[in-house]
Structure formats: structure tokens, C-alpha cells
mmCIF file of C-alpha atoms in Angstrom:
data_model
loop_
_atom_site.group_PDB
_atom_site.id
_atom_site.type_symbol
_atom_site.label_atom_id
_atom_site.label_comp_id
_atom_site.label_asym_id
_atom_site.label_seq_id
_atom_site.Cartn_x
_atom_site.Cartn_y
_atom_site.Cartn_z
ATOM 1 C CA MET A 1 84.297 159.188 -20.512
ATOM 2 C CA LEU A 2 82.406 156.816 -18.594
ATOM 3 C CA ALA A 3 84.858 154.205 -18.652
ATOM 4 C CA GLY A 4 87.629 156.604 -17.313
ATOM 5 C CA ALA A 5 85.313 157.607 -14.379
ATOM 6 C CA ALA A 6 84.445 153.930 -13.535
ATOM 7 C CA ILE A 7 88.253 152.855 -13.397
ATOM 8 C CA LEU A 8 88.793 156.116 -11.281
ATOM 9 C CA LEU A 9 85.829 155.113 -9.015
ATOM 10 C CA LEU A 10 87.014 151.440 -8.996
ATOM 11 C CA LEU A 11 90.690 152.807 -8.145
ATOM 12 C CA SER A 12 89.447 154.975 -5.168
ATOM 13 C CA THR A 13 87.039 152.416 -3.995
ATOM 14 C CA LEU A 14 90.259 149.910 -3.779
ATOM 15 C CA GLY A 15 92.655 152.558 -2.279
ATOM 16 C CA LEU A 16 90.016 153.637 0.567
ATOM 17 C CA ALA A 17 89.885 149.499 1.026
ATOM 18 C CA TRP A 18 93.599 149.053 1.096
ATOM 19 C CA LEU A 19 93.744 152.145 3.623
ATOM 20 C CA ALA A 20 90.976 150.584 6.029
ATOM 21 C CA ILE A 21 92.783 146.981 6.456
ATOM 22 C CA TRP A 22 96.408 148.778 6.687
ATOM 23 C CA GLN A 23 94.562 150.954 9.775
ATOM 24 C CA HIS A 24 93.079 147.714 10.966
ATOM 25 C CA ARG A 25 96.565 146.067 10.787
ATOM 26 C CA ARG A 26 98.479 148.649 12.652
ATOM 27 C CA PHE A 27 95.851 149.188 15.402
ATOM 28 C CA ALA A 28 95.881 145.606 15.671
ATOM 29 C CA ARG A 29 99.582 145.737 15.925
ATOM 30 C CA ARG A 30 99.529 148.480 18.473
ATOM 31 C CA ILE A 31 97.124 146.581 20.590
ATOM 32 C CA ALA A 32 99.287 143.446 20.529
ATOM 33 C CA GLU A 33 102.606 145.164 21.244
ATOM 34 C CA THR A 34 100.982 147.218 24.164
ATOM 35 C CA GLU A 35 99.711 144.152 25.621
ATOM 36 C CA LEU A 36 103.121 142.355 25.665
ATOM 37 C CA ARG A 37 104.348 145.580 27.250
ATOM 38 C CA ARG A 38 101.880 145.389 29.922
ATOM 39 C CA LEU A 39 102.716 142.041 30.511
ATOM 40 C CA ARG A 40 106.344 142.654 30.894
ATOM 41 C CA ALA A 41 105.829 145.522 33.219
ATOM 42 C CA GLN A 42 103.075 143.887 35.064
ATOM 43 C CA VAL A 43 104.644 143.015 38.586
ATOM 44 C CA ASP A 44 101.701 143.065 41.012
ATOM 45 C CA PRO A 45 102.873 144.891 43.940
ATOM 46 C CA HIS A 46 100.850 142.739 46.083
ATOM 47 C CA PHE A 47 102.273 139.461 44.768
ATOM 48 C CA LEU A 48 105.771 141.088 44.855
ATOM 49 C CA PHE A 49 105.313 142.209 48.368
ATOM 50 C CA ASN A 50 103.866 138.661 49.712
ATOM 51 C CA THR A 51 106.712 136.822 48.269
ATOM 52 C CA LEU A 52 109.299 138.909 49.458
ATOM 53 C CA ASN A 53 107.728 138.741 52.897
ATOM 54 C CA ALA A 54 107.309 134.571 52.632
ATOM 55 C CA ILE A 55 111.077 134.498 51.543
ATOM 56 C CA SER A 56 112.046 136.718 54.799
ATOM 57 C CA GLU A 57 110.182 134.456 57.016
ATOM 58 C CA LEU A 58 111.604 131.354 55.415
ATOM 59 C CA GLY A 59 114.991 132.547 55.853
ATOM 60 C CA TYR A 60 114.783 131.797 59.622
ATOM 61 C CA ASP A 61 113.840 128.462 59.079
ATOM 62 C CA ASP A 62 115.403 127.260 55.635
ATOM 63 C CA PRO A 63 118.095 129.776 54.183
ATOM 64 C CA GLU A 64 118.869 127.284 51.507
ATOM 65 C CA SER A 65 115.340 127.252 50.011
ATOM 66 C CA ALA A 66 114.874 131.133 50.824
ATOM 67 C CA ASP A 67 118.329 131.700 48.700
ATOM 68 C CA HIS A 68 116.611 129.346 46.071
ATOM 69 C CA ALA A 69 113.421 131.456 46.087
ATOM 70 C CA ILE A 70 115.419 134.942 45.747
ATOM 71 C CA THR A 71 117.106 133.617 42.614
ATOM 72 C CA THR A 72 114.059 132.262 41.088
ATOM 73 C CA LEU A 73 112.117 135.497 42.097
ATOM 74 C CA SER A 74 115.312 137.517 40.424
ATOM 75 C CA GLY A 75 114.805 135.253 37.283
ATOM 76 C CA LEU A 76 110.985 135.976 36.774
ATOM 77 C CA LEU A 77 111.678 139.626 36.972
ATOM 78 C CA ARG A 78 114.332 139.418 34.822
ATOM 79 C CA THR A 79 112.561 137.839 32.094
ATOM 80 C CA SER A 80 109.238 139.884 32.188
ATOM 81 C CA LEU A 81 111.035 143.330 32.198
ATOM 82 C CA ASP A 82 113.347 141.737 29.130
ATOM 83 C CA GLU A 83 112.503 144.294 25.997
ATOM 84 C CA THR A 84 114.584 142.095 23.970
ATOM 85 C CA ARG A 85 112.164 138.800 23.936
ATOM 86 C CA GLN A 86 110.073 138.537 20.578
ATOM 87 C CA GLN A 87 106.268 138.299 20.485
ATOM 88 C CA GLU A 88 106.627 134.507 19.950
ATOM 89 C CA ILE A 89 109.020 132.014 21.634
ATOM 90 C CA SER A 90 109.433 128.500 22.377
ATOM 91 C CA LEU A 91 106.718 126.841 24.154
ATOM 92 C CA GLN A 92 109.830 125.035 26.389
ATOM 93 C CA ASP A 93 110.646 128.362 27.483
ATOM 94 C CA GLU A 94 107.128 129.481 28.103
ATOM 95 C CA LEU A 95 106.656 126.561 30.478
ATOM 96 C CA GLU A 96 109.878 127.132 32.386
ATOM 97 C CA PHE A 97 108.705 130.663 33.023
ATOM 98 C CA LEU A 98 105.562 129.593 33.888
ATOM 99 C CA GLY A 99 106.991 126.994 36.310
ATOM 100 C CA ASP A 100 109.213 130.057 38.284
ATOM 101 C CA TYR A 101 105.660 131.728 38.657
ATOM 102 C CA LEU A 102 104.128 128.468 40.300
ATOM 103 C CA SER A 103 107.159 127.772 42.422
ATOM 104 C CA LEU A 104 106.520 131.276 44.169
ATOM 105 C CA GLN A 105 102.883 130.835 44.342
ATOM 106 C CA ARG A 106 103.453 127.637 46.230
ATOM 107 C CA LEU A 107 105.657 129.593 48.362
ATOM 108 C CA LEU A 108 103.215 131.945 49.065
ATOM 109 C CA MET A 109 100.290 129.494 49.772
ATOM 110 C CA ARG A 110 101.725 127.008 51.243
ATOM 111 C CA ASP A 111 100.139 123.625 51.252
ATOM 112 C CA ASP A 112 97.075 125.201 49.880
ATOM 113 C CA LEU A 113 98.178 124.902 46.334
ATOM 114 C CA ALA A 114 98.683 121.710 43.984
ATOM 115 C CA ALA A 115 100.376 122.297 40.591
ATOM 116 C CA SER A 116 100.934 120.141 37.485
ATOM 117 C CA VAL A 117 102.109 120.789 34.094
ATOM 118 C CA SER A 118 102.021 117.936 31.458
ATOM 119 C CA THR A 119 103.834 118.243 28.112
ATOM 120 C CA ASP A 120 103.194 116.332 24.684
ATOM 121 C CA PRO A 121 107.045 115.789 23.488
ATOM 122 C CA ARG A 122 105.699 116.592 20.188
ATOM 123 C CA ALA A 123 104.690 119.887 20.937
ATOM 124 C CA ALA A 124 107.628 121.155 23.336
ATOM 125 C CA HIS A 125 109.311 122.958 20.308
ATOM 126 C CA ALA A 126 106.233 124.788 19.122
ATOM 127 C CA ARG A 127 106.327 128.830 19.069
ATOM 128 C CA VAL A 128 103.854 130.224 21.052
ATOM 129 C CA PRO A 129 103.096 133.992 22.359
ATOM 130 C CA ALA A 130 105.694 135.184 24.863
ATOM 131 C CA MET A 131 103.678 135.098 28.609
ATOM 132 C CA ILE A 132 100.695 133.912 27.336
ATOM 133 C CA LEU A 133 100.355 131.085 29.859
ATOM 134 C CA GLN A 134 101.010 133.558 32.961
ATOM 135 C CA PRO A 135 97.885 135.939 33.094
ATOM 136 C CA LEU A 136 95.616 132.524 32.423
ATOM 137 C CA VAL A 137 97.077 130.970 35.419
ATOM 138 C CA GLU A 138 97.166 133.875 37.497
ATOM 139 C CA ASN A 139 93.185 134.339 36.527
ATOM 140 C CA ALA A 140 92.757 130.842 37.633
ATOM 141 C CA LEU A 141 94.420 131.351 40.844
ATOM 142 C CA THR A 142 92.727 134.560 41.769
ATOM 143 C CA HIS A 143 88.971 133.512 40.816
ATOM 144 C CA GLY A 144 89.422 129.817 40.620
ATOM 145 C CA ARG A 145 90.274 128.759 43.894
ATOM 146 C CA PRO A 146 87.436 126.842 45.999
ATOM 147 C CA ILE A 147 86.478 128.462 49.447
ATOM 148 C CA GLY A 148 88.055 126.971 52.432
ATOM 149 C CA GLY A 149 89.849 124.212 50.062
ATOM 150 C CA LYS A 150 92.995 123.433 48.489
ATOM 151 C CA GLY A 151 93.581 124.918 44.946
ATOM 152 C CA ARG A 152 94.527 122.810 42.069
ATOM 153 C CA ILE A 153 95.879 124.147 38.563
ATOM 154 C CA ARG A 154 96.781 121.723 35.992
ATOM 155 C CA VAL A 155 98.490 122.773 32.744
ATOM 156 C CA SER A 156 98.420 120.287 29.684
ATOM 157 C CA THR A 157 99.844 121.106 25.974
ATOM 158 C CA SER A 158 99.108 118.705 23.029
ATOM 159 C CA ARG A 159 100.002 118.478 19.379
ATOM 160 C CA ASN A 160 96.917 117.206 16.938
ATOM 161 C CA GLY A 161 98.496 117.534 13.436
ATOM 162 C CA GLU A 162 99.016 121.274 12.567
ATOM 163 C CA THR A 163 97.650 122.499 15.557
ATOM 164 C CA LEU A 164 98.685 123.105 19.219
ATOM 165 C CA LEU A 165 96.517 122.802 22.275
ATOM 166 C CA ILE A 166 96.884 124.093 25.842
ATOM 167 C CA GLU A 167 94.471 124.194 28.696
ATOM 168 C CA VAL A 168 94.442 125.328 31.958
ATOM 169 C CA HIS A 169 92.549 123.642 34.469
ATOM 170 C CA ASP A 170 91.121 124.782 37.629
ATOM 171 C CA ASN A 171 89.066 123.234 40.527
ATOM 172 C CA GLY A 172 87.558 126.575 41.622
ATOM 173 C CA PRO A 173 83.838 127.588 41.131
ATOM 174 C CA GLY A 174 83.736 127.693 36.931
ATOM 175 C CA PHE A 175 82.804 130.656 34.821
ATOM 176 C CA ASN A 176 78.802 130.595 34.920
ATOM 177 C CA SER A 177 78.998 131.671 38.825
ATOM 178 C CA GLY A 178 77.502 134.982 38.541
ATOM 179 C CA ALA A 179 79.900 137.860 39.153
ATOM 180 C CA SER A 180 83.145 136.061 39.509
ATOM 181 C CA GLY A 181 82.488 134.741 36.058
ATOM 182 C CA ALA A 182 81.959 138.277 34.728
ATOM 183 C CA VAL A 183 85.265 139.252 36.467
ATOM 184 C CA ARG A 184 87.064 136.224 34.990
ATOM 185 C CA LYS A 185 85.944 137.253 31.248
ATOM 186 C CA GLY A 186 87.195 140.879 31.808
ATOM 187 C CA ILE A 187 89.544 143.078 30.184
ATOM 188 C CA GLY A 188 92.735 140.967 30.373
ATOM 189 C CA ILE A 189 90.802 138.065 28.325
ATOM 190 C CA ALA A 190 90.075 140.736 25.835
ATOM 191 C CA ASN A 191 93.182 142.040 25.288
ATOM 192 C CA THR A 192 94.641 138.581 24.729
ATOM 193 C CA ARG A 193 92.383 137.557 22.305
ATOM 194 C CA ALA A 194 93.179 140.886 20.705
ATOM 195 C CA ARG A 195 97.000 139.907 20.820
ATOM 196 C CA LEU A 196 96.393 136.415 19.314
ATOM 197 C CA ASP A 197 94.070 137.868 16.595
ATOM 198 C CA TYR A 198 96.770 140.196 15.657
ATOM 199 C CA LEU A 199 99.367 137.069 15.403
ATOM 200 C CA TYR A 200 97.410 134.607 14.051
ATOM 201 C CA GLY A 201 94.354 136.012 12.553
ATOM 202 C CA GLY A 202 91.294 133.816 13.073
ATOM 203 C CA LYS A 203 93.812 130.662 13.402
ATOM 204 C CA ALA A 204 93.883 130.792 17.018
ATOM 205 C CA VAL A 205 91.333 130.575 19.298
ATOM 206 C CA LEU A 206 90.739 131.468 23.222
ATOM 207 C CA GLU A 207 87.729 129.535 24.760
ATOM 208 C CA LEU A 208 86.807 129.805 28.411
ATOM 209 C CA LYS A 209 84.052 127.392 29.774
ATOM 210 C CA ASP A 210 83.380 125.069 32.682
ATOM 211 C CA GLY A 211 84.836 121.799 33.175
ATOM 212 C CA ASP A 212 83.332 118.198 32.764
ATOM 213 C CA GLU A 213 84.262 117.490 36.040
ATOM 214 C CA GLY A 214 83.790 120.809 37.663
ATOM 215 C CA GLY A 215 86.107 124.002 37.937
ATOM 216 C CA ALA A 216 86.606 125.751 34.629
ATOM 217 C CA VAL A 217 89.164 125.475 31.588
ATOM 218 C CA ALA A 218 90.902 128.181 29.411
ATOM 219 C CA ARG A 219 91.666 126.546 26.121
ATOM 220 C CA LEU A 220 93.984 128.206 23.673
ATOM 221 C CA THR A 221 94.336 126.798 20.166
ATOM 222 C CA LEU A 222 97.420 127.345 18.165
ATOM 223 C CA PRO A 223 98.314 126.461 14.519
ATOM 224 C CA PHE A 224 101.577 124.938 15.176
ATOM 225 C CA ARG A 225 104.852 126.696 14.055
ATOM 226 C CA GLU A 226 108.211 125.005 14.812
ATOM 227 C CA ALA A 227 110.924 127.351 16.781
ATOM 228 C CA PRO A 228 114.240 127.833 16.049
#
């Protein structure tokens, strides 16, 4: 009798544990899917208005460049709103999307932005979360520009065995500069971490810290997975 009761208690406990795990995974999945939908639908009206205005002004002096900018903006919007894209894409595709975004930002900021992207050839075909870099770069552009100076953004990727490392550097005031640092570590960063937790568990890490040579660094460490 006692043995039967113990077995029933054990089965009940295991059932509750399984239910808790299932609910946690479902909640994490919904956070990840919601964050990706938010990123896809997130076309900052201010960014869009300024881009269109800059293209309009450019059209008077350099119609060819204006036409190229319109094509770039169209491709950027089409990609960001594509509901058929998977949670993970190749790093190469992600960097192409980021390149279009940066080219438009350079158009907006004229000569006040210098951006560079360096890629480890061994990492080019890695799988990464779709639209994972644009929010980090946007955060750096918004909060990581020196007052009265030229903004500099550097994105680098490298592979170390079974680990993929992506870093976004800026030359701004850094993360530990009072209110600005608090803003930079807000809900967008929390949502990104929740999405990473769903996709990779504890195998993915997003670190935010001050750079050794000034500015700030957003460092993303992912397990290396080969893209198809």
C-alpha cells in the first residue's frame, strides 16, 4: 500500500516537473517569436523619414546615388518584413542585411559615420539568429557616438573551434556612463537575451562592456553551427 502511494507520488511529481519545463519552453519560444516579429516590423519612422528626406535631397545633385539608395532601402524593408525567414540564417546573409542598413545610416549621417565589417572566412557560413546584429548596431549608433565627433562602428566576426564570436565596437562614452549606460541596457537587450536563451540555452552569451581602448563593446558568443 505504502509502495503504491510512493509510486503515485513520484509519478505526480515527475508530471508536475515535466509540465513546468514544458510551460517554460513554451514561454521562451513565444518570447523568441515575438521578438523576431517585433524586429521584422520595426521600421523606425524617424529613421525612415530621415532616409527618404536625404534621398530626396540627394536626387538634385546625384540622381544615380539617390536611385541606389532607394533600391537599398526597398531591399532592407522587404527583408525585414519577410515572414518566411527562419529564426536562424547564415552569417553571410545577416552581414549583407547589416551592410545595407549601414549604407543608409552613412547617407543620413554624411561624413559623421565610419563603419567597417571584418569577417573570419571560417565563420562566413555559420548560422546566426536573423536580425541579431542590427539592433546592437542601432544601439551603438544611438547611444555610442562621441559628442561633437565622428561616430565609428566596427563589427568583427571570428571562429574559435566550435564557438562563433561577434563583436560590435563603438567610440562613444561606454556603458558605465550614468543614465546613458542604463538606457543602453534596456528592454531591447533583455529581449535579445531571452531569444538567445530559447535558441541556444546557456550556450549563447551576450556581454556588454566598456572597450579596452574606450567606447563600448557588445560581444555575442554563439555555438558554431554550419548553415546549409
